[in-house]
Tab-separated table of C-alpha atoms and ligand atoms in Angstrom:
chain	number	residue	atom	x	y	z
A	1	MET	CA	106.171	93.140	125.891
A	2	GLY	CA	103.648	92.652	123.147
A	3	LYS	CA	100.012	91.804	123.471
A	4	GLN	CA	99.445	88.663	125.499
A	5	ILE	CA	98.099	85.623	123.753
A	6	GLU	CA	96.657	82.556	125.450
A	7	ILE	CA	97.953	79.392	123.802
A	8	VAL	CA	96.038	76.360	125.030
A	9	GLU	CA	97.783	73.006	124.575
A	10	VAL	CA	95.304	70.215	123.821
A	11	GLY	CA	97.756	67.553	122.603
A	12	PRO	CA	97.500	65.368	125.713
A	13	ARG	CA	93.828	64.893	124.790
A	14	ASP	CA	93.330	65.475	121.074
A	15	GLY	CA	96.811	64.258	120.113
A	16	PHE	CA	97.156	61.193	122.297
A	17	GLN	CA	93.570	60.029	121.682
A	18	ASN	CA	94.545	59.396	118.081
A	19	LEU	CA	97.613	57.201	118.633
A	20	LYS	CA	97.333	53.633	117.404
A	21	GLU	CA	99.002	51.923	120.355
A	22	TYR	CA	98.438	52.893	123.980
A	23	LEU	CA	101.016	55.397	125.182
A	24	PRO	CA	101.658	54.636	128.883
A	25	ALA	CA	100.626	57.320	131.362
A	26	GLU	CA	104.274	57.823	132.459
A	27	LYS	CA	105.224	58.737	128.877
A	28	LYS	CA	102.255	61.093	128.585
A	29	LEU	CA	103.261	62.761	131.837
A	30	GLU	CA	106.861	63.198	130.634
A	31	ILE	CA	105.605	65.047	127.557
A	32	ILE	CA	103.242	67.131	129.701
A	33	ASP	CA	106.208	68.044	131.926
A	34	SER	CA	108.241	69.227	128.954
A	35	LEU	CA	105.285	71.363	127.831
A	36	ILE	CA	105.090	72.963	131.257
A	37	ALA	CA	108.857	73.549	131.230
A	38	SER	CA	108.470	75.403	127.897
A	39	GLY	CA	106.069	77.862	129.506
A	40	VAL	CA	102.696	76.339	128.598
A	41	LYS	CA	100.110	77.403	131.198
A	42	HIS	CA	96.788	76.232	129.810
A	43	MET	CA	96.299	72.572	128.986
A	44	GLN	CA	93.619	70.037	128.203
A	45	ILE	CA	95.182	67.005	129.824
A	46	THR	CA	92.811	64.130	129.099
A	47	SER	CA	89.197	63.159	128.537
A	48	PHE	CA	86.788	61.233	130.742
A	49	VAL	CA	85.235	59.148	127.999
A	50	HIS	CA	84.266	55.538	127.587
A	51	PRO	CA	87.499	53.502	127.451
A	52	LYS	CA	86.028	51.388	124.651
A	53	ALA	CA	85.322	54.503	122.565
A	54	ILE	CA	88.814	55.975	123.145
A	55	PRO	CA	91.162	53.347	124.632
A	56	GLN	CA	94.060	55.834	124.774
A	57	MET	CA	92.254	57.830	127.462
A	58	ARG	CA	91.711	54.920	129.820
A	59	ASP	CA	94.307	56.398	132.182
A	60	ALA	CA	92.367	59.675	132.544
A	61	ALA	CA	92.155	59.531	136.338
A	62	GLN	CA	95.874	58.782	136.763
A	63	VAL	CA	96.973	61.530	134.362
A	64	ALA	CA	94.569	64.037	135.924
A	65	GLU	CA	95.566	63.280	139.503
A	66	THR	CA	99.254	63.750	138.721
A	67	CYS	CA	98.692	66.908	136.691
A	68	LEU	CA	96.496	68.499	139.329
A	69	LYS	CA	99.614	68.822	141.482
A	70	LYS	CA	101.256	70.990	138.831
A	71	TYR	CA	99.524	74.371	139.212
A	72	LEU	CA	98.271	74.888	135.687
A	73	ASP	CA	95.025	76.011	134.116
A	74	LEU	CA	94.013	72.397	133.535
A	75	PHE	CA	90.864	71.045	132.024
A	76	ALA	CA	89.492	67.792	130.645
A	77	LEU	CA	87.007	66.878	127.968
A	78	ILE	CA	83.788	65.111	128.928
A	79	PRO	CA	81.139	63.676	126.598
A	80	ASN	CA	78.334	63.263	129.159
A	81	TYR	CA	77.202	63.246	132.786
A	82	LYS	CA	79.228	60.147	133.645
A	83	GLY	CA	82.364	61.909	132.392
A	84	ALA	CA	81.613	64.900	134.637
A	85	GLU	CA	81.168	62.579	137.613
A	86	ASN	CA	84.500	60.885	136.960
A	87	ALA	CA	86.247	64.242	136.496
A	88	ARG	CA	84.919	65.563	139.775
A	89	LYS	CA	85.942	62.390	141.556
A	90	VAL	CA	89.607	63.122	140.886
A	91	GLY	CA	89.247	66.813	141.695
A	92	MET	CA	89.157	68.479	138.274
A	93	LYS	CA	88.189	72.146	138.503
A	94	LYS	CA	87.325	72.671	134.859
A	95	VAL	CA	85.675	70.462	132.239
A	96	THR	CA	84.468	71.024	128.720
A	97	ASN	CA	81.453	69.131	127.444
A	98	VAL	CA	81.661	68.425	123.735
A	99	ILE	CA	78.520	68.667	121.611
A	100	SER	CA	78.570	68.913	117.818
A	101	LEU	CA	76.811	71.651	115.927
A	102	SER	CA	75.899	69.029	113.341
A	103	GLU	CA	73.400	66.362	114.334
A	104	SER	CA	75.115	63.625	112.315
A	105	HIS	CA	78.524	64.152	113.915
A	106	ASN	CA	77.034	64.313	117.399
A	107	LYS	CA	75.407	60.945	116.761
A	108	ALA	CA	78.657	59.456	115.441
A	109	ASN	CA	80.774	60.875	118.260
A	110	ILE	CA	78.560	60.743	121.343
A	111	ASN	CA	75.783	58.383	120.225
A	112	ARG	CA	73.169	61.005	121.174
A	113	THR	CA	71.049	63.634	119.426
A	114	ARG	CA	72.007	67.240	120.126
A	115	ASP	CA	68.829	67.658	122.190
A	116	GLU	CA	69.789	64.675	124.327
A	117	SER	CA	73.288	66.082	124.770
A	118	PHE	CA	71.925	69.506	125.785
A	119	GLU	CA	69.620	67.833	128.313
A	120	GLY	CA	72.693	66.133	129.739
A	121	LEU	CA	74.594	69.421	129.768
A	122	GLU	CA	71.821	71.106	131.727
A	123	LYS	CA	72.095	68.422	134.403
A	124	ILE	CA	75.887	68.695	134.421
A	125	VAL	CA	75.691	72.464	134.956
A	126	LYS	CA	73.087	72.047	137.685
A	127	ASP	CA	74.930	69.328	139.595
A	128	PHE	CA	78.593	70.188	139.068
A	129	SER	CA	79.098	73.894	138.470
A	130	LYS	CA	79.652	74.654	142.134
A	131	ASP	CA	82.733	72.409	142.024
A	132	MET	CA	83.917	72.757	138.435
A	133	GLU	CA	83.757	75.369	135.727
A	134	VAL	CA	81.677	73.815	132.934
A	135	CYS	CA	82.596	74.927	129.403
A	136	LEU	CA	81.144	73.965	126.033
A	137	ASP	CA	83.164	72.658	123.071
A	138	VAL	CA	81.262	73.195	119.847
A	139	ALA	CA	82.510	70.405	117.576
A	140	THR	CA	82.046	70.871	113.798
A	141	ALA	CA	81.431	74.628	114.365
A	142	PHE	CA	82.702	75.501	110.872
A	143	GLY	CA	81.772	72.344	109.012
A	144	CYS	CA	81.011	68.657	109.359
A	145	PRO	CA	82.546	65.564	107.740
A	146	PHE	CA	79.026	64.351	106.828
A	147	GLU	CA	77.133	67.619	106.201
A	148	GLY	CA	79.845	69.768	104.615
A	149	LYS	CA	81.019	73.300	105.344
A	150	PHE	CA	78.765	75.809	107.136
A	151	TYR	CA	78.473	79.249	105.567
A	152	ASP	CA	75.714	80.688	107.745
A	153	VAL	CA	76.687	81.719	111.279
A	154	LYS	CA	73.099	81.764	112.611
A	155	PRO	CA	72.856	78.052	113.566
A	156	LEU	CA	76.124	78.437	115.509
A	157	LEU	CA	74.801	81.484	117.394
A	158	ALA	CA	71.558	79.649	118.239
A	159	PHE	CA	73.606	76.669	119.467
A	160	LEU	CA	75.811	78.898	121.643
A	161	LYS	CA	72.680	80.559	123.068
A	162	ARG	CA	71.450	77.194	124.355
A	163	GLY	CA	74.634	76.858	126.415
A	164	HIS	CA	74.683	80.533	127.396
A	165	ASP	CA	71.078	80.301	128.641
A	166	MET	CA	72.227	77.490	130.959
A	167	GLY	CA	74.898	79.771	132.421
A	168	ILE	CA	77.930	78.697	130.381
A	169	ARG	CA	80.416	81.511	129.752
A	170	SER	CA	83.316	79.686	128.125
A	171	PHE	CA	83.086	78.238	124.631
A	172	THR	CA	85.429	76.677	122.086
A	173	LEU	CA	84.646	76.808	118.394
A	174	CYS	CA	86.150	73.631	116.937
A	175	ASP	CA	87.067	73.105	113.315
A	176	THR	CA	86.947	69.361	113.870
A	177	VAL	CA	87.917	68.279	110.355
A	178	GLY	CA	89.724	71.392	109.137
A	179	LEU	CA	87.178	72.842	106.716
A	180	ALA	CA	87.403	76.472	107.840
A	181	ASP	CA	89.007	79.367	105.968
A	182	PRO	CA	90.277	82.651	107.453
A	183	LYS	CA	87.352	84.759	106.222
A	184	GLN	CA	84.864	82.352	107.772
A	185	VAL	CA	86.836	82.176	111.025
A	186	ARG	CA	86.926	85.983	111.242
A	187	GLU	CA	83.159	86.197	110.636
A	188	PHE	CA	82.160	83.378	112.999
A	189	VAL	CA	84.457	84.588	115.798
A	190	LYS	CA	83.366	88.218	115.457
A	191	ALA	CA	79.683	87.306	115.444
A	192	SER	CA	80.112	85.067	118.514
A	193	LEU	CA	82.003	87.747	120.463
A	194	GLU	CA	79.451	90.408	119.548
A	195	GLU	CA	76.507	88.202	120.506
A	196	PHE	CA	78.027	87.021	123.821
A	197	PRO	CA	80.327	89.810	125.062
A	198	ASP	CA	80.371	88.398	128.606
A	199	SER	CA	81.893	85.085	127.479
A	200	HIS	CA	85.362	83.672	126.857
A	201	PHE	CA	85.931	82.120	123.429
A	202	GLU	CA	88.677	79.897	122.060
A	203	VAL	CA	89.229	78.289	118.680
A	204	HIS	CA	90.345	74.728	118.078
A	205	ILE	CA	91.695	74.381	114.578
A	206	HIS	CA	92.682	71.284	112.631
A	207	ASP	CA	95.293	71.685	109.922
A	208	THR	CA	93.843	69.238	107.388
A	209	ARG	CA	94.264	71.590	104.444
A	210	GLY	CA	97.278	73.565	105.650
A	211	MET	CA	95.188	76.498	106.884
A	212	GLY	CA	95.824	75.986	110.593
A	213	LEU	CA	98.132	78.958	111.075
A	214	VAL	CA	96.155	81.436	108.986
A	215	ASN	CA	92.879	80.374	110.574
A	216	THR	CA	94.353	80.769	114.053
A	217	LEU	CA	95.774	84.170	113.140
A	218	ALA	CA	92.384	85.232	111.775
A	219	ALA	CA	90.771	84.267	115.094
A	220	VAL	CA	93.366	86.245	117.059
A	221	GLU	CA	92.902	89.302	114.864
A	222	ALA	CA	89.136	89.011	115.358
A	223	GLY	CA	89.689	89.198	119.131
A	224	ILE	CA	89.506	85.565	120.283
A	225	GLY	CA	90.408	84.890	123.952
A	226	GLY	CA	92.542	81.776	123.413
A	227	VAL	CA	93.866	79.477	120.702
A	228	GLN	CA	94.188	75.711	120.984
A	229	SER	CA	96.920	73.632	119.360
A	230	THR	CA	98.839	70.396	119.858
A	231	LEU	CA	102.528	69.719	120.312
A	232	GLY	CA	103.914	68.268	117.070
A	233	GLY	CA	100.542	68.785	115.368
A	234	LEU	CA	99.138	65.459	116.569
A	235	GLY	CA	95.394	65.045	116.702
A	236	GLY	CA	92.199	63.935	115.067
A	237	CYS	CA	88.777	62.640	115.906
A	238	PRO	CA	88.327	58.866	115.487
A	239	PHE	CA	84.636	59.520	114.737
A	240	ALA	CA	85.186	62.107	112.006
A	241	PRO	CA	86.403	60.644	108.718
A	242	GLY	CA	89.157	62.778	107.218
A	243	ALA	CA	90.101	64.560	110.436
A	244	SER	CA	93.833	65.152	110.633
A	245	GLY	CA	96.122	66.803	113.161
A	246	ASN	CA	95.734	70.153	114.889
A	247	THR	CA	97.807	73.240	114.286
A	248	ALA	CA	101.226	72.538	115.822
A	249	THR	CA	101.913	74.443	119.034
A	250	GLU	CA	105.567	75.029	118.141
A	251	ASP	CA	104.521	76.608	114.818
A	252	LEU	CA	102.051	78.924	116.564
A	253	VAL	CA	104.640	79.897	119.160
A	254	LEU	CA	107.200	80.721	116.476
A	255	MET	CA	104.708	82.792	114.475
A	256	PHE	CA	103.317	84.747	117.414
A	257	ASN	CA	106.703	85.287	119.099
A	258	GLU	CA	108.128	86.596	115.798
A	259	MET	CA	105.127	88.912	115.432
A	260	GLY	CA	105.866	90.400	118.852
A	261	TYR	CA	103.020	88.793	120.786
A	262	ASP	CA	103.691	87.622	124.329
A	263	THR	CA	102.978	83.867	124.335
A	264	GLY	CA	105.002	83.188	127.487
A	265	ILE	CA	106.399	80.098	125.713
A	266	ASP	CA	110.054	79.588	124.816
A	267	PHE	CA	110.356	78.493	121.188
A	268	ALA	CA	113.625	76.541	121.552
A	269	LYS	CA	112.198	74.612	124.487
A	270	ILE	CA	108.881	73.813	122.851
A	271	LEU	CA	110.645	72.689	119.677
A	272	ALA	CA	112.821	70.356	121.741
A	273	ALA	CA	109.656	69.029	123.405
A	274	ALA	CA	108.065	68.396	119.996
A	275	LYS	CA	111.142	66.470	118.831
A	276	LYS	CA	111.152	64.388	121.981
A	277	GLU	CA	107.464	63.629	121.493
A	278	HIS	CA	108.074	62.756	117.846
A	279	ALA	CA	110.722	60.198	118.833
A	280	GLU	CA	108.260	58.731	121.338
A	281	VAL	CA	105.260	58.373	119.011
A	282	GLU	CA	106.970	57.662	115.686
A	283	GLY	CA	105.268	54.722	113.992
A	284	ASN	CA	102.339	55.011	116.408
A	285	TYR	CA	100.379	57.692	114.658
A	286	SER	CA	97.555	57.301	112.192
A	287	GLY	CA	97.015	60.972	111.337
A	288	HIS	CA	98.854	63.207	108.881
A	289	ASN	CA	102.631	63.052	108.494
A	290	LEU	CA	104.420	64.821	111.252
A	291	ASN	CA	106.385	67.728	109.946
A	292	ILE	CA	108.579	68.965	112.717
A	293	GLN	CA	110.656	72.062	112.097
A	294	ASN	CA	114.405	71.610	112.056
A	295	ASN	CA	115.651	75.078	112.840
B	301	COA	N1	83.212	57.348	130.852
B	301	COA	C1	83.247	56.022	131.159
B	301	COA	N2	82.210	55.202	130.992
B	301	COA	C2	81.076	55.723	130.507
B	301	COA	C3	80.971	57.078	130.173
B	301	COA	C4	82.098	57.904	130.366
B	301	COA	N3	82.088	59.204	130.067
B	301	COA	N4	79.731	57.307	129.710
B	301	COA	C5	79.070	56.151	129.767
B	301	COA	N5	79.870	55.193	130.265
B	301	COA	C6	79.515	53.778	130.508
B	301	COA	C7	78.198	53.639	131.222
B	301	COA	O1	78.392	53.688	132.608
B	301	COA	C8	77.722	52.283	130.758
B	301	COA	O2	78.440	51.294	131.486
B	301	COA	P1	77.801	49.859	131.811
B	301	COA	O3	77.589	49.224	130.487
B	301	COA	O4	78.854	49.205	132.641
B	301	COA	O5	76.542	50.170	132.561
B	301	COA	C9	78.239	52.205	129.320
B	301	COA	O6	79.296	53.171	129.238
B	301	COA	C10	77.175	52.542	128.286
B	301	COA	O7	76.619	53.837	128.564
B	301	COA	P2	75.894	54.703	127.457
B	301	COA	O8	75.456	55.983	128.046
B	301	COA	O9	74.848	53.824	126.795
B	301	COA	O10	77.090	55.002	126.460
B	301	COA	P3	77.112	54.915	124.873
B	301	COA	O11	77.481	53.553	124.467
B	301	COA	O12	75.890	55.541	124.300
B	301	COA	O13	78.379	55.844	124.551
B	301	COA	C11	79.686	57.811	125.110
B	301	COA	C12	78.320	57.238	124.757
B	301	COA	C13	79.585	59.313	125.130
B	301	COA	C14	80.091	57.309	126.478
B	301	COA	C15	80.746	57.342	124.085
B	301	COA	O14	80.211	57.566	122.813
B	301	COA	C16	82.053	58.075	124.214
B	301	COA	O15	82.765	57.974	125.208
B	301	COA	N6	82.446	58.835	123.196
B	301	COA	C17	83.685	59.548	123.210
B	301	COA	C18	83.708	60.530	122.117
B	301	COA	C19	85.029	61.242	122.045
B	301	COA	O16	85.776	61.358	123.000
B	301	COA	N7	85.358	61.705	120.833
B	301	COA	C20	86.571	62.373	120.560
B	301	COA	C21	86.676	63.705	121.175
B	301	COA	S1	85.606	64.925	120.482
B	302	ZN	ZN1	90.150	68.288	117.728
């Protein structure tokens, strides 16, 4: 067996949040089941957000309660304290609070300044970390739809330190609109791992400019702990103009399996799951064109 690689499916959150019409919880759960059957073990299943902000996630409690019976490494996105409360209510054991590295995107996405969001995070850690692992999603870590691409890693490291000082040890570096390139990913991941050797890091890459696979590979070769992707390459942030889908899970699985890594995921099964999902969401997707493999 080759080196293990942790593939983290985030389609049930990042993918489904971007559908035009509400996809009923039963349909979401069917797709989640086919992901589990393919060998997926780590999954972001929903987000506890305001239903007006993201109507697709209004069934968060129902999806979470059902999934919690399925023995996976499950987690949910939260934007604030209220989200953490709702996640704990249904028994979530792991949540990730999203804050953007860029002030303008944080305002657009969460309607708060970064300082306000960090104040909220401190309270979340204080009140909830005995019941749930609290992680930090760094949105726009590589660049922002309003402020452009980031070339200097120092603001990212300072941002991570704020979370680390609060006791957070699990971080995701998100390329929210797909501005990153492999050299930048290698540098930002390496610097983060060197600065915070006691922490777990993942990347969350959008494939806006066709660099999803190479950026993910660059992160893996730089020593990242996990890579996030979405079945069928769905995804996008409704509050980030230009954001398109994530790197497709089935593409990552094919690449890493062929390279001899141990993903634990069966390619034929995950491809079948992607095709099933495609049939389900066809015509209900506002992001980039789905490009499902045929072989
Ligand atoms: N879930 C459900 N309801 C929430 C909530 C949450 N996480 N956070 C706040 N609310 C409710 C409040 O209880 C309040 O309800 P009330 O009017 O009945 O009293 C109402 O929303 C307004 O609260 P406020 O704190 O002023 O919210 P806001 O209008 O400033 O919106 C967010 C802030 C974070 C809730 C909203 O911007 C949001 O959900 N964003 C989601 C962003 C996202 O998921 N982006 C994509 C993924 S990165
Ligand atoms: Zn995303």
